[in-house]
Amino acid sequence: MAATHEYRVCPDTGFKIDLQADKLIKWNAVTAIVFLLIGGFFGLMVALTRWPTVHLLPADWFYLALTAHGVDILLVWIIFFEMALLYFASSVLLQSRLPMPKVGWFAYWLMLVGALLGNVVILQGESSVMFTSYVPMKADPLFYVALLLFAVGALIVCFLFFATLVVAKSEKTYEGSLPLVTFGAMVAAIIAVYTIASGAVILIPTLLWSLGLISHIDSLMYKVIWWGMGHSSQQINVSAHVAVWYAGAAVVFGAKPISEKVCRMAFLLYILFLQLASAHHLLVEPGLSAEYKIFNTSYAFYLAVFGSMVHGLTVPGSIELAQRRRGYTKGLFEWLRKAPWGNPAFVGIFLSIIIFGFVGGISGVVLGTEQLNLIMHNTIYVPGHFHGTVAGGTTLAFMALCYWLVPVLFRREIWAPKLAQWFPWLFGLGITGIALFQMGAGTLGVSRRHWDMTFADAPLSYDYPAAAHLLMAANGVSAVIASIAGAIFCLQMVLTLLIGKKREGAVPVASDAAEGLTGHGHGAGLAVPGTFVLALVFLTSFVLYYFVNWKYLSEIWLLS
Amino acid sequence: MSELESGKSGGADEPVPFMQQILDNPFILLFLGVAAPSVLYTVWGVMEVISIPVAQ
Ligand code: HEM
Ligand SMILES: [Cu+2]
């Protein structure tokens, strides 16, 4: 389908942008933001219900809201935004035409219909099975249909991404290796293929079962295959937000990776090992061997964690290098002090790296250790951990990028830029609070996905320590802060599109942004002492926290 | 930035290293990224579930 392709030249970056890709990026990103708003609203409802003295929703609405929160925010918001990223990283960064744009639109509509259908079915109240939809809980058949439509749409976009790589290569729109940001997006697309295949393998039989065509689905079999999707999709997010980190360093600082070789090898570790960690969701299942659990969650997974630590080192490292080249060379940290702390794109990405590493990353390794998992499994420690990864890490990185991407793509100034400066701090604070307070309450044994921690009308009750109630209240307060920040973000993005000032001047983009995004960095060495110190601080916290948990395990698990 | 460009200094005739050839090929990577978890996680896991004896 060699339709004629029209282009526009981006005045900020000099990129030549295929108009169809341009439009698909805009529509996917804006749709994503709308669902972020819906999903965030449900998150607030859930958090206010889990705040013991507020206890907002009745039980059936609580589980409905929890299902909607998981589906809208974890699947719909994140994946729609990732589709925008895939188009950006392929067609725009490779300066290539987008092959088969009609297929891209078809995929968009499939995903949108799936997302809307999913919301309608969940709101009807017969599908409060949470986004994991564990059998034998049965949802309305249309619930599974909705998820499948959405997933097929996303799979099509992945193939379109690979097709664009092929077209760009054969039409020689770029030279040598793929730019690192595109490479990172490709890793996300690769993981997505396995993810969506796993989803189809389990959701199609589950659909048939909900229609009464299959009599039984084994619950352990369901969990094994479902988590091939459920966990791997988080690894799409990790790869995508790491690509966004590199993109952010490039557009704000004109930074290039300190070592292409090291960064790409770290991504290769993701491709090979990240998805195996799916087994950490099965650590307490009887019936699976210790060899299976430990191989997949420890030996293999630590290699992938190592990959993340490399990225956590090379992104700040590349920023430090770029800043030092601009003359900020005093002491260990002048490069950081003189960073643009008023720029929400930079601050958001910086906080995303910190929260992902210190909060989400460390707690993830602890949870993924078979023995330690016993202390926290199915407690609210688990949502605490993943709000550190997927909300503080992925979501904050994507939101931060929007403060750059939206003005560039739509040629408008961000509405109320002063407010924008507050956004990343407020959201970072709220999400960190959610993560830490949930982790704290989980350590005291509070369950996840539980309507009433006071057990008011339960035949068998249990008294949590007073501190647990306090922590859940603090979680509620943090949720309000994060929701205010989330609302600011959505409002700003929508108002920027509707009434933002048309822009004449350039956005705050490093003059060498395009070069940073698409060029290659080479062997500049490791002259980044500041980053090195930060890495040591991280490793120390990591080791301390890890061993504190072993100590804790030995105290509550008295075997002698 | 010129010193950074020097990475290309090897010249066009320098052979591309083996690892770089792999990393430059999206389809080898796609294969690895699907095959590794399919074998080590999915197939291994499914085999273990299947081999659980059925209660009499
Ligand atoms: C305003 C921001 C947010 C608030 C107030 C919030 C709050 C909550 C709360 C209170 C829970 C329930 C924990 C439980 O009872 O088990 C929860 C679960 C969850 N959240 Fe959030 N969250 C927010 C943002 C996010 C974001 C940005 C994501 C992902 C991108 C996310 C993903 C999830 C997921 C996947 C669950 C698990 C649902 C389940 O157990 O089925 N949340 N959230
Ligand atoms: Cu996981």
XYZ file of C-alpha atoms and ligand atoms in Angstrom:
660
model
C 0.000 0.000 0.000
C 2.268 2.744 -1.193
C -0.145 5.559 -0.511
C 1.364 8.995 -0.928
C 2.915 10.194 2.239
C 2.767 13.772 3.351
C 5.172 15.220 5.848
C 5.641 18.256 7.983
C 8.905 19.514 9.374
C 8.977 20.021 13.122
C 10.333 23.523 13.747
C 11.671 22.571 17.197
C 13.665 19.494 16.363
C 13.997 19.621 12.597
C 12.414 16.170 12.317
C 10.478 15.335 9.191
C 7.242 13.802 10.463
C 4.871 11.593 8.477
C 1.466 13.239 8.931
C -0.298 9.930 9.500
C 2.173 8.948 12.205
C 1.777 12.427 13.663
C -1.983 11.956 13.901
C -1.758 8.442 15.313
C 0.668 9.595 17.991
C -1.661 12.412 18.990
C -4.811 10.288 19.094
C -3.232 7.417 20.999
C -1.626 9.752 23.537
C -4.759 11.823 24.118
C -6.925 8.721 24.472
C -4.419 7.381 26.972
C -4.694 10.519 29.077
C -8.502 10.334 29.149
C -8.335 6.800 30.532
C -5.677 7.854 33.029
C -8.211 10.312 34.399
C -10.932 7.661 34.651
C -8.603 5.063 36.152
C -7.126 7.546 38.606
C -10.617 8.482 39.787
C -11.368 4.837 40.564
C -8.001 4.578 42.358
C -8.993 7.445 44.609
C -12.325 5.763 45.370
C -10.513 2.557 46.313
C -8.008 4.367 48.516
C -10.734 6.301 50.310
C -12.535 3.041 51.004
C -9.411 1.496 52.447
C -8.954 4.495 54.757
C -10.625 2.935 57.811
C -12.395 6.026 59.159
C -13.646 7.093 55.719
C -14.579 3.671 54.301
C -16.321 5.318 51.375
C -17.809 2.638 49.101
C -19.996 -0.370 49.906
C -18.360 -3.746 49.322
C -19.704 -4.482 45.835
C -18.739 -1.030 44.560
C -15.301 -1.407 46.118
C -14.514 -4.478 44.049
C -16.052 -2.890 40.975
C -13.886 0.207 41.417
C -10.800 -1.923 42.047
C -11.417 -3.825 38.816
C -11.932 -0.607 36.871
C -8.821 0.979 38.407
C -6.638 -1.976 37.412
C -8.024 -2.264 33.885
C -8.198 1.438 33.019
C -4.911 2.490 34.442
C -2.642 -0.517 34.168
C -3.845 -1.682 30.777
C -5.620 1.120 28.948
C -3.671 4.222 29.960
C -0.255 2.659 29.825
C -0.701 0.645 26.666
C -2.359 3.421 24.650
C 0.518 5.673 25.600
C 3.014 2.994 24.615
C 1.396 2.777 21.193
C 2.094 6.494 20.763
C 5.679 5.848 21.838
C 6.091 3.031 19.314
C 4.993 5.297 16.446
C 7.254 8.067 17.718
C 10.298 5.854 18.179
C 9.938 4.246 14.761
C 8.479 6.636 12.232
C 9.629 9.938 13.766
C 13.037 9.001 15.136
C 13.974 6.983 12.070
C 12.638 9.750 9.788
C 10.686 7.123 7.931
C 7.255 6.921 6.373
C 4.733 4.914 8.341
C 3.738 1.880 6.261
C 0.046 0.972 6.181
C -1.394 3.832 8.246
C -4.904 2.423 7.722
C -3.880 -0.631 9.703
C -2.736 1.702 12.464
C -6.189 3.296 12.560
C -7.871 -0.095 12.533
C -5.779 -1.087 15.546
C -6.622 2.175 17.284
C -10.355 1.580 16.908
C -10.076 -2.045 18.035
C -8.334 -0.889 21.178
C -10.780 1.930 21.798
C -13.820 -0.316 21.334
C -12.203 -2.883 23.636
C -11.506 -0.266 26.285
C -15.003 1.241 26.148
C -16.676 -2.148 26.134
C -14.557 -3.178 29.103
C -15.674 -0.138 31.077
C -19.333 -0.644 30.253
C -19.219 -4.311 31.240
C -17.375 -3.576 34.481
C -19.851 -0.827 35.405
C -22.740 -3.237 34.879
C -21.411 -4.950 37.972
C -21.239 -8.574 36.859
C -17.508 -8.541 36.191
C -15.887 -7.454 39.437
C -13.189 -10.079 39.070
C -10.321 -7.591 39.153
C -8.002 -7.246 36.222
C -6.408 -10.629 36.947
C -9.793 -12.393 36.476
C -8.602 -15.534 38.259
C -10.783 -18.554 37.575
C -13.108 -19.835 38.968
C -14.403 -16.259 39.379
C -16.501 -15.734 36.294
C -17.034 -12.428 34.513
C -19.494 -11.516 31.780
C -18.181 -13.044 28.503
C -17.956 -9.545 27.063
C -15.314 -8.722 29.681
C -12.929 -11.227 28.091
C -13.973 -10.109 24.612
C -13.075 -6.550 25.568
C -9.617 -7.545 26.812
C -9.002 -9.615 23.681
C -10.008 -6.803 21.305
C -7.716 -4.426 23.131
C -4.828 -6.891 23.055
C -5.203 -7.703 19.360
C -5.141 -3.984 18.556
C -1.930 -3.585 20.532
C -0.354 -6.590 18.814
C -1.116 -5.086 15.410
C 0.691 -1.889 16.409
C 3.722 -3.948 17.439
C 3.841 -5.528 14.003
C 3.456 -2.125 12.400
C 6.447 -1.038 14.466
C 8.560 -3.900 13.115
C 7.301 -3.138 9.607
C 8.457 0.457 10.010
C 11.906 -0.771 11.068
C 12.081 -2.835 7.883
C 10.910 0.032 5.676
C 13.325 2.488 7.265
C 16.193 0.082 6.806
C 15.445 -0.704 3.177
C 14.830 2.948 2.310
C 18.016 3.866 4.188
C 16.472 6.605 6.286
C 19.067 5.987 8.985
C 22.603 4.642 9.105
C 24.230 1.979 11.234
C 22.488 0.742 14.376
C 19.065 1.878 15.546
C 19.128 4.921 17.833
C 19.084 3.807 21.461
C 15.583 5.171 22.162
C 14.224 3.220 19.200
C 16.139 0.178 20.376
C 14.493 0.454 23.798
C 11.065 0.766 22.191
C 11.880 -2.317 20.110
C 12.653 -4.261 23.278
C 9.234 -3.221 24.590
C 7.617 -4.400 21.351
C 9.426 -7.751 21.529
C 8.255 -8.359 25.064
C 4.760 -7.295 23.985
C 4.598 -10.085 21.420
C 5.199 -12.773 24.061
C 2.896 -10.961 26.479
C -0.051 -10.747 24.133
C 0.420 -14.298 22.891
C 0.253 -15.538 26.487
C -2.857 -13.463 27.027
C -4.579 -14.941 24.000
C -3.629 -18.485 25.007
C -5.376 -18.127 28.346
C -8.181 -15.639 27.699
C -9.675 -17.416 24.693
C -10.368 -20.635 26.644
C -11.588 -18.540 29.573
C -14.027 -16.776 27.274
C -15.298 -20.137 26.032
C -15.625 -21.302 29.632
C -17.656 -18.224 30.574
C -19.938 -19.002 27.627
C -20.395 -22.526 28.977
C -18.562 -24.195 26.080
C -15.718 -25.513 28.231
C -16.533 -27.086 31.573
C -13.430 -26.432 33.621
C -10.221 -24.424 33.679
C -7.545 -25.483 36.106
C -6.785 -22.571 38.393
C -3.038 -23.198 38.614
C -2.763 -23.586 34.846
C -4.634 -20.317 34.508
C -2.240 -18.548 36.854
C 0.897 -19.844 35.131
C -0.166 -18.660 31.705
C -2.000 -15.540 32.821
C 1.104 -14.246 34.584
C 3.068 -14.808 31.393
C 0.928 -11.894 30.260
C 0.370 -10.063 33.556
C 3.975 -9.859 34.595
C 5.508 -9.475 31.158
C 3.285 -6.514 30.433
C 5.027 -4.776 33.341
C 8.290 -5.470 31.586
C 6.980 -3.755 28.467
C 6.464 -0.792 30.761
C 9.955 -0.984 32.186
C 11.565 -1.129 28.742
C 9.358 1.693 27.494
C 10.046 3.991 30.417
C 13.775 3.320 30.231
C 13.559 4.432 26.592
C 11.688 7.518 27.799
C 14.435 8.212 30.348
C 17.025 8.171 27.576
C 14.754 10.341 25.414
C 14.315 12.797 28.269
C 18.055 13.056 28.829
C 18.421 13.730 25.116
C 15.773 16.419 24.773
C 16.574 18.287 27.970
C 20.361 18.056 27.893
C 21.230 16.920 24.395
C 22.753 13.961 26.255
C 23.971 10.883 24.450
C 24.351 7.496 26.112
C 27.724 7.102 27.831
C 28.233 3.699 26.320
C 26.059 2.322 23.569
C 27.522 -1.119 24.057
C 26.732 -1.294 27.754
C 23.208 0.129 27.330
C 22.349 -2.325 24.584
C 23.731 -5.299 26.477
C 21.552 -4.238 29.406
C 18.551 -4.251 27.083
C 19.570 -7.711 25.847
C 19.381 -8.904 29.454
C 15.785 -7.640 29.457
C 14.962 -9.565 26.297
C 16.391 -12.797 27.641
C 15.472 -12.733 31.313
C 12.944 -10.129 32.341
C 9.877 -12.120 31.383
C 10.937 -15.188 33.370
C 10.272 -13.266 36.555
C 6.583 -13.946 35.898
C 7.145 -16.869 38.258
C 7.375 -14.533 41.248
C 3.587 -14.420 41.232
C 3.554 -18.170 41.793
C 6.007 -18.361 44.654
C 3.507 -19.694 47.179
C 1.693 -22.069 44.808
C 1.973 -25.672 45.855
C 2.513 -27.944 42.893
C 5.339 -26.032 41.292
C 8.857 -27.123 42.157
C 11.377 -25.012 44.028
C 13.745 -25.415 41.052
C 11.224 -23.813 38.732
C 10.481 -20.974 41.125
C 14.047 -20.224 42.096
C 15.527 -20.510 38.611
C 12.989 -18.129 37.139
C 12.820 -15.601 39.956
C 16.346 -15.579 41.277
C 19.081 -16.790 38.966
C 17.524 -15.472 35.802
C 15.745 -12.489 37.240
C 18.808 -11.044 38.950
C 20.404 -10.729 35.531
C 17.473 -8.585 34.452
C 17.677 -6.542 37.656
C 21.305 -6.010 36.812
C 20.134 -4.620 33.463
C 17.911 -2.121 35.279
C 20.751 -1.047 37.530
C 22.863 -0.420 34.448
C 20.174 1.853 33.008
C 19.754 3.532 36.378
C 23.463 4.303 36.197
C 23.818 5.245 32.541
C 20.891 7.664 32.321
C 22.102 9.953 35.129
C 25.625 9.269 33.867
C 24.806 10.585 30.412
C 23.170 13.648 31.965
C 26.214 14.245 34.157
C 28.469 13.955 31.151
C 26.403 16.391 29.090
C 26.315 18.887 31.958
C 30.043 18.592 32.604
C 30.670 19.306 28.963
C 28.698 22.514 29.413
C 31.105 23.544 32.126
C 29.308 22.429 35.279
C 32.338 20.593 36.574
C 32.679 21.782 40.167
C 32.700 19.087 42.826
C 30.670 15.937 42.640
C 27.249 17.429 42.122
C 27.353 20.827 40.427
C 25.940 19.174 37.298
C 22.899 18.114 39.328
C 22.449 21.383 41.242
C 22.522 23.322 37.988
C 20.010 21.060 36.280
C 16.762 22.722 35.095
C 14.731 22.167 38.268
C 11.906 24.307 36.912
C 11.326 22.047 33.913
C 8.605 19.455 34.668
C 9.906 17.115 31.969
C 13.312 16.905 33.633
C 12.043 16.791 37.227
C 9.462 14.142 36.390
C 12.002 11.899 34.735
C 14.514 12.416 37.503
C 11.936 11.501 40.165
C 10.810 8.557 38.069
C 14.350 7.148 38.135
C 14.662 7.671 41.887
C 11.236 6.247 42.778
C 11.565 3.313 40.406
C 14.981 2.398 41.778
C 14.688 3.060 45.480
C 11.014 2.263 46.086
C 9.832 -0.063 43.336
C 13.101 -1.762 42.496
C 14.386 -2.677 45.933
C 10.977 -3.868 47.167
C 10.608 -5.896 43.970
C 13.794 -7.840 44.582
C 12.707 -8.515 48.150
C 9.284 -9.730 47.024
C 10.856 -11.874 44.324
C 12.974 -13.828 46.791
C 11.167 -17.079 47.497
C 11.665 -17.117 51.259
C 11.026 -13.413 51.836
C 7.942 -13.515 49.664
C 6.253 -15.537 52.406
C 6.184 -12.513 54.702
C 4.408 -10.259 52.223
C 2.570 -12.414 49.717
C -0.924 -11.057 48.974
C -0.589 -8.307 51.547
C -0.941 -4.674 50.561
C 2.852 -4.603 50.448
C 2.436 -5.870 46.883
C 0.395 -2.889 45.614
C 2.871 -0.726 47.565
C 5.701 -2.206 45.541
C 4.060 -1.850 42.159
C 2.826 1.687 42.686
C 6.555 2.383 43.071
C 7.280 0.768 39.704
C 4.309 1.352 37.486
C 2.913 4.583 38.950
C 6.076 6.301 40.256
C 8.311 4.833 37.546
C 6.390 4.314 34.317
C 3.427 6.654 34.711
C 5.485 9.560 36.024
C 8.029 9.141 33.223
C 5.270 9.155 30.591
C 3.569 12.171 32.149
C 6.870 14.018 32.305
C 7.514 13.308 28.652
C 4.097 14.793 27.830
C 5.261 18.167 29.122
C 7.765 18.092 26.285
C 5.881 16.091 23.664
C 2.540 17.897 23.754
C 3.932 21.408 23.142
C 6.155 20.033 20.386
C 3.484 18.008 18.575
C 0.581 20.415 18.947
C 2.627 23.610 18.703
C 0.975 25.123 21.747
C 2.271 26.418 25.039
C 1.430 24.398 28.137
C -1.561 25.953 29.848
C -0.507 27.465 33.220
C 3.218 26.664 33.143
C 3.701 27.670 36.800
C 1.312 24.912 37.809
C 3.325 22.490 35.704
C 6.361 23.086 37.891
C 4.429 21.787 40.877
C 3.129 18.717 39.155
C 6.059 16.257 39.323
C 6.843 17.027 42.970
C 3.242 16.651 44.017
C 2.680 13.447 42.067
C 6.036 12.035 43.165
C 5.223 12.818 46.789
C 1.739 11.303 46.598
C 2.847 8.113 44.873
C 5.856 7.645 47.137
C 3.493 8.010 50.093
C 1.091 5.447 48.622
C 3.953 3.040 47.997
C 5.660 3.380 51.371
C 2.519 3.412 53.524
C 1.049 0.424 51.709
C 4.350 -1.401 52.136
C 4.353 -0.529 55.814
C 0.804 -1.754 56.328
C 1.587 -4.895 54.356
C 4.510 -5.676 56.598
C 1.994 -5.633 59.469
C -0.104 -8.173 57.575
C -2.878 -6.021 56.050
C -4.325 -7.837 53.013
C -4.520 -6.441 49.549
C -7.894 -6.310 47.769
C -9.787 -6.250 51.023
C -12.845 -4.119 51.666
C -12.889 -3.929 55.459
C -9.759 -4.295 57.555
C -11.821 -3.936 60.758
C -13.718 -7.162 59.952
C -16.827 -5.484 61.395
C -19.365 -8.092 60.295
C -17.068 -11.039 59.713
C -17.652 -14.273 61.653
C -13.922 -14.682 62.241
C -12.322 -11.363 62.955
C -8.791 -10.228 63.467
C -7.342 -7.144 65.117
C -4.614 -5.408 63.200
C -2.283 -3.283 65.307
C -3.281 0.374 65.584
C -0.256 1.322 63.495
C -1.757 -0.553 60.548
C -4.892 1.600 60.679
C -2.770 4.710 60.868
C -0.707 3.631 57.862
C -3.850 3.018 55.805
C -5.071 6.487 56.710
C -1.722 7.929 55.645
C -2.135 5.963 52.425
C -5.494 7.696 51.951
C -3.951 11.128 52.441
C -1.192 10.308 49.938
C -3.834 9.104 47.502
C -5.582 12.472 47.728
C -2.268 14.250 47.010
C -1.483 11.969 44.058
C -5.007 12.415 42.719
C -4.799 16.197 42.900
C -1.523 16.009 40.996
C -2.995 13.582 38.472
C -5.975 15.877 37.974
C -3.634 18.838 37.421
C -1.829 16.850 34.752
C -4.949 15.752 32.881
C -6.480 19.231 33.123
C -3.310 20.861 31.847
C -3.002 18.522 28.911
C -6.634 18.929 27.882
C -6.654 22.721 28.326
C -3.369 23.004 26.458
C -5.026 21.315 23.486
C -8.198 23.361 23.745
C -7.077 26.853 24.754
C -3.269 26.724 25.013
C -1.576 29.683 23.355
C -0.449 28.981 19.799
C 3.291 28.899 19.909
C 5.713 30.985 17.900
C 8.965 30.473 19.785
C 10.717 27.240 20.493
C 9.908 24.993 23.455
C 12.624 24.456 26.040
C 14.459 21.830 24.040
C 18.188 21.362 24.063
C 19.528 22.758 20.809
C 21.071 19.381 20.094
C 17.955 17.394 21.059
C 17.531 15.728 17.698
C 21.184 14.739 17.660
C 20.842 13.320 21.172
C 17.736 11.324 20.215
C 19.055 9.780 17.052
C 22.857 10.009 17.216
C 25.191 7.511 18.795
C 27.406 8.125 21.784
C 30.775 6.458 21.934
C 33.270 5.483 24.567
C 33.285 8.741 26.486
C 34.493 6.700 29.435
C 33.119 6.710 32.943
C 34.116 10.200 33.984
C 30.944 10.541 36.017
C 31.958 10.550 39.687
C 28.649 12.068 40.889
C 26.612 9.283 39.360
C 29.005 6.788 40.854
C 28.359 8.130 44.353
C 24.599 7.977 43.756
C 24.961 4.362 42.676
C 26.827 3.517 45.885
C 24.072 5.100 47.967
C 21.580 2.967 46.071
C 23.531 -0.257 46.538
C 23.945 0.375 50.251
C 20.215 0.943 50.758
C 19.490 -2.124 48.690
C 21.742 -4.435 50.684
C 20.588 -3.070 54.045
C 16.908 -3.427 53.246
C 17.384 -6.892 51.819
C 19.082 -8.202 54.925
C 16.697 -6.438 57.288
C 13.978 -8.536 55.696
C 15.880 -11.771 56.220
C 16.257 -10.800 59.849
C 12.543 -10.093 60.022
C 11.773 -13.459 58.445
C 13.889 -15.222 61.046
C 11.897 -13.505 63.786
C 8.410 -14.369 62.580
C 9.226 -17.810 61.269
C 10.488 -19.606 64.326
C 11.960 -22.863 63.136
C 14.383 -24.510 65.447
C 30.927 16.799 20.235
C 33.476 15.938 17.648
C 35.431 13.613 19.926
C 32.286 11.536 20.311
C 31.902 11.052 16.622
C 35.265 9.344 16.629
C 33.535 6.079 17.477
C 33.020 5.638 13.782
C 36.746 5.964 13.340
C 37.258 2.299 12.586
C 36.357 3.071 8.999
C 33.923 1.312 6.739
C 36.069 -1.739 6.179
C 36.332 -2.720 9.841
C 34.133 -5.796 10.328
C 31.046 -5.336 12.524
C 31.560 -7.269 15.783
C 29.470 -10.411 16.249
C 27.534 -9.104 19.241
C 26.658 -5.924 17.391
C 25.348 -7.930 14.451
C 22.971 -9.715 16.797
C 21.901 -6.525 18.510
C 21.288 -4.907 15.120
C 18.913 -7.627 13.976
C 15.396 -7.073 15.323
C 14.193 -10.473 14.222
C 16.890 -12.486 15.981
C 16.077 -10.495 19.096
C 12.359 -11.061 18.591
C 13.004 -14.782 18.324
C 15.132 -14.829 21.476
C 12.645 -12.711 23.384
C 9.781 -15.056 22.593
C 11.630 -18.375 22.724
C 13.446 -17.887 26.034
C 10.384 -17.235 28.225
C 8.246 -19.706 26.262
C 10.632 -22.524 27.096
C 11.911 -21.575 30.523
C 8.739 -20.143 31.980
C 5.665 -21.293 30.053
C 6.543 -24.795 28.857
C 8.432 -25.730 32.012
C 5.564 -24.379 34.150
C 2.875 -26.149 32.156
C 4.816 -29.430 32.344
C 4.949 -29.120 36.111
C 1.226 -28.433 36.382
C 0.400 -31.368 34.115
C 2.568 -33.737 36.114
C 0.734 -33.060 39.383
C -1.029 -36.347 40.163
C -4.826 -36.198 40.068
C -6.568 -36.907 43.385
C -8.275 -40.277 43.453
C -4.123 8.678 41.921
C -3.264 7.720 41.865
C -3.520 6.331 42.433
C -4.153 5.945 43.574
C -4.808 6.835 44.599
C -4.101 4.499 43.636
C -4.620 3.733 44.674
C -4.717 2.351 44.682
C -5.250 1.545 45.737
C -5.744 2.097 47.068
C -5.243 0.257 45.345
C -5.838 -0.930 46.077
C -4.944 -1.791 46.845
C -5.727 -2.958 47.360
O -6.731 -2.758 48.047
O -5.342 -4.095 47.072
C -4.675 0.223 44.029
C -4.495 -0.914 43.283
C -3.877 -0.926 42.046
N -3.317 0.148 41.368
Fe -3.403 2.090 41.956
N -3.453 4.038 42.527
C -3.080 5.118 41.764
C -2.381 5.098 40.584
C -2.074 3.951 39.901
C -1.344 3.917 38.680
C -0.801 5.141 37.951
C -1.267 2.610 38.319
C -0.634 1.967 37.115
C -0.261 2.564 36.080
C -1.962 1.826 39.313
C -2.127 0.451 39.266
C -2.800 -0.302 40.206
C -3.043 -1.718 40.087
C -2.622 -2.612 38.939
C -3.724 -2.111 41.241
C -4.162 -3.528 41.611
C -5.573 -3.760 41.366
C -5.952 -5.133 41.836
O -5.499 -5.586 42.900
O -6.707 -5.776 41.097
N -2.428 2.675 40.259
N -4.353 1.520 43.633
Cu 5.440 -9.384 38.322
